[in-house]
mmCIF file of C-alpha atoms in Angstrom:
data_model
loop_
_atom_site.group_PDB
_atom_site.id
_atom_site.type_symbol
_atom_site.label_atom_id
_atom_site.label_comp_id
_atom_site.label_asym_id
_atom_site.label_seq_id
_atom_site.Cartn_x
_atom_site.Cartn_y
_atom_site.Cartn_z
ATOM 1 C CA MET N 1 -93.833 54.365 -4.140
ATOM 2 C CA LYS N 2 -91.299 57.101 -4.310
ATOM 3 C CA GLY N 3 -89.459 55.893 -1.261
ATOM 4 C CA LEU N 4 -89.335 52.376 -2.533
ATOM 5 C CA THR N 5 -87.716 53.457 -5.746
ATOM 6 C CA ILE N 6 -84.918 55.181 -3.914
ATOM 7 C CA THR N 7 -84.288 52.147 -1.867
ATOM 8 C CA LEU N 8 -83.997 49.917 -4.917
ATOM 9 C CA ALA N 9 -81.694 52.354 -6.635
ATOM 10 C CA THR N 10 -79.443 52.300 -3.665
ATOM 11 C CA VAL N 11 -79.346 48.552 -3.707
ATOM 12 C CA LEU N 12 -78.582 48.500 -7.384
ATOM 13 C CA LEU N 13 -75.799 50.972 -6.939
ATOM 14 C CA LEU N 14 -74.189 48.863 -4.288
ATOM 15 C CA GLY N 15 -74.492 45.652 -6.237
ATOM 16 C CA CYS N 16 -73.188 46.923 -9.589
ATOM 17 C CA GLY N 17 -70.358 49.149 -8.461
ATOM 18 C CA ALA N 18 -66.519 48.426 -8.644
ATOM 19 C CA ASP N 19 -65.165 45.070 -7.294
ATOM 20 C CA SER N 20 -64.105 45.497 -3.670
ATOM 21 C CA THR N 21 -61.926 42.267 -3.597
ATOM 22 C CA PRO N 22 -58.171 43.099 -3.041
ATOM 23 C CA PRO N 23 -55.926 42.418 -6.085
ATOM 24 C CA THR N 24 -54.252 38.962 -6.223
ATOM 25 C CA THR N 25 -50.362 38.813 -6.124
ATOM 26 C CA PRO N 26 -48.976 36.797 -9.072
ATOM 27 C CA ALA N 27 -47.343 33.466 -8.034
ATOM 28 C CA PRO N 28 -43.524 33.484 -8.296
ATOM 29 C CA ALA N 29 -42.023 31.674 -11.254
ATOM 30 C CA PRO N 30 -40.690 28.178 -10.346
ATOM 31 C CA ALA N 31 -36.933 28.036 -9.671
ATOM 32 C CA PRO N 32 -34.928 26.409 -12.454
ATOM 33 C CA PRO N 33 -33.820 22.838 -11.624
ATOM 34 C CA PRO N 34 -30.257 22.567 -10.281
ATOM 35 C CA PRO N 35 -27.670 21.569 -12.864
ATOM 36 C CA PRO N 36 -26.846 17.852 -12.872
ATOM 37 C CA PRO N 37 -23.604 16.969 -11.075
ATOM 38 C CA SER N 38 -20.512 16.831 -13.238
ATOM 39 C CA PRO N 39 -19.275 13.334 -14.107
ATOM 40 C CA LEU N 40 -16.309 12.044 -12.139
ATOM 41 C CA SER N 41 -14.423 8.774 -12.401
ATOM 42 C CA TRP N 42 -11.113 7.114 -11.568
ATOM 43 C CA ALA N 43 -8.679 7.701 -14.417
ATOM 44 C CA GLU N 44 -5.949 5.623 -12.758
ATOM 45 C CA LEU N 45 -6.683 2.772 -10.361
ATOM 46 C CA PRO N 46 -4.790 -0.523 -9.969
ATOM 47 C CA GLU N 47 -6.865 -3.579 -10.840
ATOM 48 C CA GLU N 48 -4.972 -5.918 -8.535
ATOM 49 C CA ILE N 49 -2.430 -5.671 -5.721
ATOM 50 C CA THR N 50 -0.437 -8.611 -4.367
ATOM 51 C CA VAL N 51 0.981 -8.388 -0.855
ATOM 52 C CA GLY N 52 2.715 -10.821 1.449
ATOM 53 C CA ARG N 53 1.372 -11.628 4.859
ATOM 54 C CA TRP N 54 2.327 -8.713 7.146
ATOM 55 C CA THR N 55 3.980 -6.836 4.276
ATOM 56 C CA ALA N 56 2.750 -3.590 2.701
ATOM 57 C CA GLU N 57 2.291 -2.246 -0.807
ATOM 58 C CA THR N 58 1.567 1.332 -1.838
ATOM 59 C CA PHE N 59 -0.662 2.454 -4.707
ATOM 60 C CA VAL N 60 -1.759 5.712 -6.335
ATOM 61 C CA ALA N 61 -5.279 6.420 -7.620
ATOM 62 C CA ARG N 62 -6.053 9.488 -9.758
ATOM 63 C CA LEU N 63 -9.412 11.041 -10.544
ATOM 64 C CA SER N 64 -10.394 12.223 -14.012
ATOM 65 C CA GLU N 65 -10.254 15.801 -12.642
ATOM 66 C CA ALA N 66 -8.132 17.487 -9.968
ATOM 67 C CA VAL N 67 -11.106 18.189 -7.703
ATOM 68 C CA GLU N 68 -10.493 20.506 -4.752
ATOM 69 C CA GLY N 69 -12.146 19.455 -1.507
ATOM 70 C CA ALA N 70 -13.069 15.901 -2.491
ATOM 71 C CA THR N 71 -13.361 13.385 0.338
ATOM 72 C CA TYR N 72 -12.198 9.795 0.052
ATOM 73 C CA ALA N 73 -13.335 6.572 1.665
ATOM 74 C CA ILE N 74 -12.072 3.027 1.283
ATOM 75 C CA THR N 75 -13.709 -0.138 2.527
ATOM 76 C CA SER N 76 -12.667 -3.789 2.544
ATOM 77 C CA SER N 77 -14.785 -6.855 1.862
ATOM 78 C CA GLY N 78 -12.892 -8.926 4.417
ATOM 79 C CA ALA N 79 -10.173 -9.084 7.032
ATOM 80 C CA ALA N 80 -7.415 -10.356 4.757
ATOM 81 C CA ALA N 81 -5.967 -6.871 4.289
ATOM 82 C CA THR N 82 -6.017 -3.456 5.914
ATOM 83 C CA VAL N 83 -5.617 -0.149 4.107
ATOM 84 C CA GLU N 84 -4.948 3.472 4.933
ATOM 85 C CA GLY N 85 -4.225 6.516 2.827
ATOM 86 C CA GLU N 86 -4.375 10.237 2.228
ATOM 87 C CA SER N 87 -4.817 12.797 -0.542
ATOM 88 C CA PRO N 88 -1.517 14.652 -1.075
ATOM 89 C CA GLU N 89 -2.951 16.815 -3.858
ATOM 90 C CA PRO N 90 -6.357 17.457 -5.470
ATOM 91 C CA GLY N 91 -7.655 14.436 -7.352
ATOM 92 C CA VAL N 92 -5.007 12.039 -6.034
ATOM 93 C CA PHE N 93 -5.272 9.331 -3.368
ATOM 94 C CA GLU N 94 -2.218 7.454 -2.079
ATOM 95 C CA GLY N 95 -2.965 4.263 -0.197
ATOM 96 C CA THR N 96 -1.019 1.570 1.631
ATOM 97 C CA VAL N 97 -2.315 -1.992 1.743
ATOM 98 C CA THR N 98 -1.005 -4.349 4.424
ATOM 99 C CA GLY N 99 -1.586 -8.081 4.233
ATOM 100 C CA VAL N 100 -2.910 -9.775 7.364
ATOM 101 C CA GLU N 101 -4.245 -13.163 6.331
ATOM 102 C CA ALA N 102 -3.671 -15.305 3.280
ATOM 103 C CA GLY N 103 -6.588 -14.994 0.869
ATOM 104 C CA GLU N 104 -8.347 -12.527 -1.392
ATOM 105 C CA VAL N 105 -10.229 -9.340 -0.604
ATOM 106 C CA THR N 106 -11.873 -6.538 -2.605
ATOM 107 C CA LEU N 107 -11.273 -2.893 -1.738
ATOM 108 C CA THR N 108 -13.820 -0.252 -2.754
ATOM 109 C CA LEU N 109 -12.491 3.286 -3.139
ATOM 110 C CA THR N 110 -14.868 6.247 -3.446
ATOM 111 C CA ALA N 111 -14.330 9.972 -3.996
ATOM 112 C CA SER N 112 -17.189 12.362 -3.145
ATOM 113 C CA HIS N 113 -17.858 16.063 -3.764
ATOM 114 C CA PRO N 114 -21.159 18.035 -3.698
ATOM 115 C CA GLY N 115 -20.755 19.203 -7.276
ATOM 116 C CA TYR N 116 -19.784 15.860 -8.787
ATOM 117 C CA GLU N 117 -21.024 12.351 -9.193
ATOM 118 C CA THR N 118 -19.402 9.968 -6.736
ATOM 119 C CA ALA N 119 -16.483 8.083 -8.283
ATOM 120 C CA THR N 120 -16.314 4.426 -7.261
ATOM 121 C CA GLY N 121 -13.698 1.836 -8.113
ATOM 122 C CA GLU N 122 -12.614 -1.605 -6.951
ATOM 123 C CA ILE N 123 -9.165 -3.093 -6.314
ATOM 124 C CA GLU N 124 -8.608 -6.814 -5.954
ATOM 125 C CA VAL N 125 -6.040 -7.673 -3.277
ATOM 126 C CA VAL N 126 -4.304 -11.047 -3.025
ATOM 127 C CA VAL N 127 -2.587 -11.753 0.289
ATOM 128 C CA GLN N 128 0.075 -14.442 0.015
ATOM 129 C CA ASN N 129 1.299 -16.687 2.803
ATOM 130 C CA LEU N 130 4.940 -15.702 3.271
ATOM 131 C CA LEU N 131 5.917 -19.221 4.251
ATOM 132 C CA ALA N 132 4.303 -20.926 1.275
ATOM 133 C CA GLY N 133 6.914 -22.497 -0.975
ATOM 134 C CA PHE N 134 9.844 -22.026 1.407
ATOM 135 C CA ASP N 135 11.571 -25.381 1.750
ATOM 136 C CA PRO N 136 14.062 -25.271 4.651
ATOM 137 C CA GLU N 137 16.235 -27.764 2.769
ATOM 138 C CA LEU N 138 17.052 -25.076 0.155
ATOM 139 C CA PHE N 139 18.481 -22.615 2.670
ATOM 140 C CA ASP N 140 22.269 -22.124 2.532
ATOM 141 C CA LEU N 141 23.679 -19.863 5.240
ATOM 142 C CA GLU N 142 26.818 -18.782 3.384
ATOM 143 C CA PHE N 143 24.869 -18.025 0.213
ATOM 144 C CA TRP N 144 22.373 -16.019 2.326
ATOM 145 C CA ARG N 145 25.204 -14.016 3.879
ATOM 146 C CA GLN N 146 26.711 -13.236 0.472
ATOM 147 C CA MET N 147 23.651 -12.433 -1.608
ATOM 148 C CA VAL N 148 21.671 -10.462 0.984
ATOM 149 C CA PHE N 149 24.352 -9.081 3.339
ATOM 150 C CA ASN N 150 27.375 -8.588 1.033
ATOM 151 C CA ALA N 151 29.640 -11.078 2.817
ATOM 152 C CA LEU N 152 31.655 -12.044 -0.283
ATOM 153 C CA ILE N 153 33.270 -8.761 -1.351
ATOM 154 C CA CYS N 154 32.753 -6.952 1.941
ATOM 155 C CA PRO N 155 33.297 -9.598 4.648
ATOM 156 C CA THR N 156 34.479 -7.328 7.466
ATOM 157 C CA GLY N 157 33.293 -3.857 6.524
ATOM 158 C CA ARG N 158 36.882 -2.574 6.376
ATOM 159 C CA GLU N 159 37.463 -3.226 2.670
ATOM 160 C CA PRO N 160 38.542 -0.410 0.275
ATOM 161 C CA PRO N 161 35.865 2.143 -0.674
ATOM 162 C CA GLY N 162 33.507 0.889 -3.338
ATOM 163 C CA GLN N 163 33.530 -2.737 -2.228
ATOM 164 C CA CYS N 164 31.108 -2.267 0.645
ATOM 165 C CA ALA N 165 27.540 -1.095 0.251
ATOM 166 C CA GLU N 166 26.824 2.317 1.710
ATOM 167 C CA ASN N 167 25.155 0.939 4.814
ATOM 168 C CA HIS N 168 27.611 -1.962 5.248
ATOM 169 C CA ALA N 169 30.891 -0.046 5.457
ATOM 170 C CA GLY N 170 32.529 -0.470 8.840
ATOM 171 C CA LEU N 171 30.049 -3.098 10.016
ATOM 172 C CA PRO N 172 30.521 -6.843 10.389
ATOM 173 C CA VAL N 173 27.999 -8.950 8.500
ATOM 174 C CA GLU N 174 26.074 -9.755 11.675
ATOM 175 C CA GLU N 175 25.303 -6.072 12.290
ATOM 176 C CA ARG N 176 23.957 -5.271 8.817
ATOM 177 C CA THR N 177 20.405 -4.956 7.538
ATOM 178 C CA ALA N 178 18.779 -6.249 4.353
ATOM 179 C CA GLN N 179 18.586 -3.622 1.614
ATOM 180 C CA VAL N 180 16.023 -5.188 -0.684
ATOM 181 C CA TYR N 181 13.979 -2.625 -2.591
ATOM 182 C CA SER N 182 10.982 -1.275 -0.727
ATOM 183 C CA GLY N 183 7.734 -1.331 -2.690
ATOM 184 C CA ARG N 184 7.455 -1.824 -6.436
ATOM 185 C CA PRO N 185 9.869 0.308 -8.459
ATOM 186 C CA ASP N 186 9.003 1.678 -11.880
ATOM 187 C CA PHE N 187 11.700 1.810 -14.558
ATOM 188 C CA VAL N 188 12.898 4.288 -17.174
ATOM 189 C CA ILE N 189 15.089 3.131 -20.031
ATOM 190 C CA HIS N 190 16.994 6.385 -20.542
ATOM 191 C CA THR N 191 18.083 6.744 -24.162
ATOM 192 C CA PRO N 192 19.836 8.562 -25.678
ATOM 193 C CA VAL N 193 22.091 9.697 -22.831
ATOM 194 C CA PRO N 194 23.938 12.992 -23.479
ATOM 195 C CA GLY N 195 27.385 13.225 -21.916
ATOM 196 C CA GLU N 196 31.084 13.459 -22.673
ATOM 197 C CA ASN N 197 34.423 13.338 -20.876
ATOM 198 C CA GLU N 198 38.067 13.861 -21.824
ATOM 199 C CA ASP N 199 37.935 10.775 -24.041
ATOM 200 C CA GLY N 200 34.972 12.051 -25.971
ATOM 201 C CA VAL N 201 31.278 11.344 -25.934
ATOM 202 C CA TRP N 202 30.345 8.597 -23.475
ATOM 203 C CA GLY N 203 26.552 8.918 -23.582
ATOM 204 C CA GLY N 204 25.003 6.219 -25.726
ATOM 205 C CA ALA N 205 21.705 5.096 -27.156
ATOM 206 C CA PHE N 206 19.966 1.716 -27.056
ATOM 207 C CA SER N 207 18.684 0.122 -30.248
ATOM 208 C CA GLU N 208 15.100 -1.101 -30.481
ATOM 209 C CA SER N 209 16.183 -4.722 -30.014
ATOM 210 C CA GLN N 210 18.248 -3.766 -26.956
ATOM 211 C CA ILE N 211 15.272 -1.934 -25.466
ATOM 212 C CA GLU N 212 13.141 -5.055 -25.893
ATOM 213 C CA GLU N 213 15.868 -7.166 -24.267
ATOM 214 C CA ILE N 214 16.111 -4.751 -21.338
ATOM 215 C CA GLU N 215 12.326 -4.681 -20.876
ATOM 216 C CA ASP N 216 12.200 -8.481 -20.823
ATOM 217 C CA GLY N 217 15.121 -8.608 -18.376
ATOM 218 C CA ILE N 218 13.476 -6.121 -16.001
ATOM 219 C CA ARG N 219 10.211 -8.074 -15.911
ATOM 220 C CA ASP N 220 11.917 -11.447 -15.554
ATOM 221 C CA ALA N 221 14.307 -10.260 -12.833
ATOM 222 C CA TRP N 222 11.435 -8.838 -10.775
ATOM 223 C CA GLU N 223 9.216 -11.906 -11.098
ATOM 224 C CA GLN N 224 11.986 -14.437 -10.483
ATOM 225 C CA LEU N 225 13.436 -12.657 -7.455
ATOM 226 C CA THR N 226 10.171 -11.641 -5.781
ATOM 227 C CA GLY N 227 7.729 -14.300 -6.959
ATOM 228 C CA LEU N 228 5.282 -11.478 -7.737
ATOM 229 C CA PRO N 229 3.855 -10.498 -11.140
ATOM 230 C CA PHE N 230 5.397 -7.422 -12.737
ATOM 231 C CA THR N 231 2.654 -4.776 -12.832
ATOM 232 C CA GLN N 232 4.823 -1.670 -12.781
ATOM 233 C CA THR N 233 5.651 0.853 -15.498
ATOM 234 C CA ILE N 234 8.574 0.724 -17.929
ATOM 235 C CA ARG N 235 9.110 3.960 -19.865
ATOM 236 C CA VAL N 236 11.511 4.717 -22.691
ATOM 237 C CA SER N 237 12.530 8.352 -22.406
ATOM 238 C CA GLY N 238 15.307 10.816 -23.094
ATOM 239 C CA THR N 239 14.778 12.169 -19.581
ATOM 240 C CA PRO N 240 15.657 10.126 -16.494
ATOM 241 C CA MET N 241 13.297 10.192 -13.517
ATOM 242 C CA GLY N 242 16.007 10.544 -10.854
ATOM 243 C CA ARG N 243 13.653 10.199 -7.897
ATOM 244 C CA GLU N 244 12.636 7.610 -5.330
ATOM 245 C CA GLY N 245 10.398 4.863 -6.592
ATOM 246 C CA TRP N 246 12.145 4.723 -9.975
ATOM 247 C CA ILE N 247 15.167 2.872 -11.359
ATOM 248 C CA ASP N 248 16.822 4.494 -14.392
ATOM 249 C CA VAL N 249 18.668 2.387 -16.979
ATOM 250 C CA TRP N 250 21.283 4.460 -18.833
ATOM 251 C CA ALA N 251 23.020 3.759 -22.157
ATOM 252 C CA VAL N 252 26.740 4.539 -22.456
ATOM 253 C CA THR N 253 29.556 3.864 -24.937
ATOM 254 C CA ASP N 254 33.046 2.369 -24.608
ATOM 255 C CA ASN N 255 34.338 5.835 -23.714
ATOM 256 C CA TYR N 256 32.583 5.584 -20.365
ATOM 257 C CA GLY N 257 35.379 3.346 -19.106
ATOM 258 C CA GLU N 258 37.946 0.852 -20.302
ATOM 259 C CA ARG N 259 36.406 -2.619 -20.686
ATOM 260 C CA PHE N 260 33.258 -1.330 -18.955
ATOM 261 C CA CYS N 261 30.105 -3.389 -19.474
ATOM 262 C CA SER N 262 27.749 -2.476 -16.658
ATOM 263 C CA GLY N 263 27.486 -0.982 -13.199
ATOM 264 C CA LEU N 264 25.412 1.015 -10.730
ATOM 265 C CA ALA N 265 25.677 4.776 -10.342
ATOM 266 C CA THR N 266 23.937 4.364 -6.984
ATOM 267 C CA HIS N 267 24.403 1.920 -4.129
ATOM 268 C CA VAL N 268 22.834 -1.538 -4.136
ATOM 269 C CA GLY N 269 19.116 -1.354 -3.344
ATOM 270 C CA ALA N 270 18.952 2.458 -3.587
ATOM 271 C CA LEU N 271 15.363 3.723 -3.720
ATOM 272 C CA ARG N 272 16.499 6.081 -6.492
ATOM 273 C CA GLY N 273 18.551 3.626 -8.510
ATOM 274 C CA THR N 274 20.575 4.003 -11.701
ATOM 275 C CA VAL N 275 21.789 1.067 -13.799
ATOM 276 C CA ILE N 276 24.409 1.748 -16.480
ATOM 277 C CA LEU N 277 24.785 -0.540 -19.516
ATOM 278 C CA ASN N 278 27.313 -0.311 -22.353
ATOM 279 C CA ALA N 279 25.154 -0.267 -25.479
ATOM 280 C CA GLU N 280 28.196 -0.706 -27.770
ATOM 281 C CA GLY N 281 29.396 -3.728 -25.825
ATOM 282 C CA MET N 282 25.939 -5.277 -25.952
ATOM 283 C CA GLU N 283 25.760 -4.674 -29.706
ATOM 284 C CA ASP N 284 29.022 -6.443 -30.607
ATOM 285 C CA GLY N 285 28.682 -9.226 -28.020
ATOM 286 C CA ARG N 286 31.530 -8.220 -25.699
ATOM 287 C CA CYS N 287 28.983 -7.651 -22.935
ATOM 288 C CA PRO N 288 26.495 -10.529 -22.533
ATOM 289 C CA GLY N 289 23.190 -8.687 -22.708
ATOM 290 C CA ARG N 290 20.636 -10.945 -20.995
ATOM 291 C CA SER N 291 22.879 -12.093 -18.132
ATOM 292 C CA MET N 292 24.233 -8.583 -17.566
ATOM 293 C CA ILE N 293 20.779 -7.016 -17.462
ATOM 294 C CA LEU N 294 19.496 -9.578 -14.949
ATOM 295 C CA HIS N 295 22.609 -9.136 -12.802
ATOM 296 C CA MET N 296 22.334 -5.348 -12.697
ATOM 297 C CA VAL N 297 18.586 -5.336 -12.022
ATOM 298 C CA GLY N 298 19.340 -7.807 -9.232
ATOM 299 C CA ASN N 299 21.857 -5.293 -7.808
ATOM 300 C CA ALA N 300 19.317 -2.488 -8.112
ATOM 301 C CA LEU N 301 16.747 -4.588 -6.222
ATOM 302 C CA GLY N 302 19.169 -5.036 -3.333
ATOM 303 C CA PHE N 303 21.291 -8.140 -3.974
ATOM 304 C CA HIS N 304 25.068 -8.588 -3.970
ATOM 305 C CA GLN N 305 27.624 -10.748 -5.716
ATOM 306 C CA VAL N 306 27.907 -14.401 -4.779
ATOM 307 C CA GLU N 307 30.869 -16.735 -5.186
ATOM 308 C CA ALA N 308 31.851 -17.302 -8.818
ATOM 309 C CA SER N 309 29.688 -20.002 -10.345
ATOM 310 C CA PRO N 310 28.430 -20.526 -13.897
ATOM 311 C CA GLY N 311 24.988 -21.332 -12.505
ATOM 312 C CA HIS N 312 24.262 -18.074 -10.639
ATOM 313 C CA THR N 313 23.302 -14.761 -12.266
ATOM 314 C CA MET N 314 24.623 -12.773 -9.272
ATOM 315 C CA SER N 315 28.134 -14.253 -9.581
ATOM 316 C CA PHE N 316 30.951 -12.639 -11.588
ATOM 317 C CA VAL N 317 30.516 -15.332 -14.260
ATOM 318 C CA LEU N 318 27.987 -13.645 -16.538
ATOM 319 C CA ASP N 319 26.605 -16.554 -18.513
ATOM 320 C CA ALA N 320 23.318 -17.436 -16.791
ATOM 321 C CA ASP N 321 20.135 -16.582 -18.695
ATOM 322 C CA ASP N 322 17.966 -16.850 -15.578
ATOM 323 C CA PHE N 323 18.406 -16.750 -11.816
ATOM 324 C CA SER N 324 19.158 -20.091 -10.223
ATOM 325 C CA GLU N 325 16.726 -21.835 -7.895
ATOM 326 C CA MET N 326 19.016 -20.974 -4.981
ATOM 327 C CA GLU N 327 19.081 -17.282 -5.931
ATOM 328 C CA ARG N 328 15.306 -17.118 -6.279
ATOM 329 C CA TYR N 329 14.758 -18.879 -2.964
ATOM 330 C CA HIS N 330 17.064 -16.606 -0.957
ATOM 331 C CA ALA N 331 15.821 -13.450 -2.725
ATOM 332 C CA ARG N 332 12.214 -14.247 -1.848
ATOM 333 C CA LEU N 333 13.214 -14.874 1.751
ATOM 334 C CA ALA N 334 14.842 -11.433 1.826
ATOM 335 C CA PHE N 335 11.791 -9.725 0.299
ATOM 336 C CA ALA N 336 9.558 -11.511 2.806
ATOM 337 C CA LEU N 337 11.670 -10.110 5.648
ATOM 338 C CA GLY N 338 11.649 -6.650 4.068
ATOM 339 C CA ARG N 339 14.020 -3.738 3.744
ATOM 340 C CA GLY N 340 15.840 -2.886 6.969
ATOM 341 C CA ALA N 341 15.410 -6.338 8.506
ATOM 342 C CA PRO N 342 18.396 -7.061 10.776
ATOM 343 C CA TYR N 343 20.765 -9.888 9.963
ATOM 344 C CA THR N 344 19.570 -13.320 10.994
ATOM 345 C CA ASP N 345 20.951 -16.834 10.583
ATOM 346 C CA ASP N 346 17.407 -18.228 10.457
ATOM 347 C CA PRO N 347 15.038 -16.081 8.371
ATOM 348 C CA LEU N 348 12.348 -18.755 8.334
ATOM 349 C CA ALA N 349 12.135 -18.662 12.120
ATOM 350 C CA VAL N 350 11.684 -14.877 11.951
ATOM 351 C CA LEU N 351 8.864 -15.210 9.415
ATOM 352 C CA GLU N 352 7.179 -17.912 11.438
ATOM 353 C CA GLY N 353 7.339 -15.684 14.503
ATOM 354 C CA ARG N 354 5.628 -12.858 12.600
ATOM 355 C CA ALA N 355 2.877 -15.164 11.416
ATOM 356 C CA ARG N 356 1.868 -16.204 14.936
#
């Protein structure tokens, strides 16, 4: 009996003693969820771009933030247009669209970054047939030579300084190139313009009605000469842009020059153009506003004077309120050929050759 009791006590001691199981390590707290990506969108993106077959247009797209390290991709819904581009600075994409076939195509532009939502936008592209609407019966060789290649006031290239365009001096007409504006220029109506000379203050200011007249003239000149809708920017500012891609329109007074109405401070078709208009002369009617504005915008877009005629805006007779059919036809031919195109007697044949 005594031995049995000891044995039971031993068993009880073993069964009721301290727990021999090793302590359990607490589970780590769950990691907080990652923050949601920051929103990102296109703050500036053209809705539509119109290009001619085999011609190119440039565009700028800007993100809502200047994101460092973003990557860009652009895709096309069809073969009517091709596009390429690059990011010159954070948050900015500069693209070039080239027309290949007549028709319509949608471009999709995306910007991606690990810390942001992907920004997606669409651009509608219309590719026009360059030969559509060109009636060979409307072509006039002498008018073509004058309006596009400066054959009226600079027939030989040896005329006094100021009569020949910068790239036409010393060259016969047949060795010149078209100087139509490249791309789509934006405009600044610069007013007021500070400035004075020995005759006093020559800088002027446009009135509100003159600004409206200039804005209308800019839009109408572009659309009539190119056949394309005006989708660019027109700013009214006391500071000129003075850089490529912009045409400045300056206001001056009678003190700028005796009997001065209008002129260019740059050569015809300059990619950094400056048009000068006499605001005083426009106000009292000595300078015919509408005709003068169209004429000078025509110069800035790359076109020269034609033989005096009351029917043509680009002649010295400033009384036309719109460009003539002949002016519009030859201007569109020149834009279809493009800036730098060598002289040709048969622009339609050149365009047809490109289209093959």
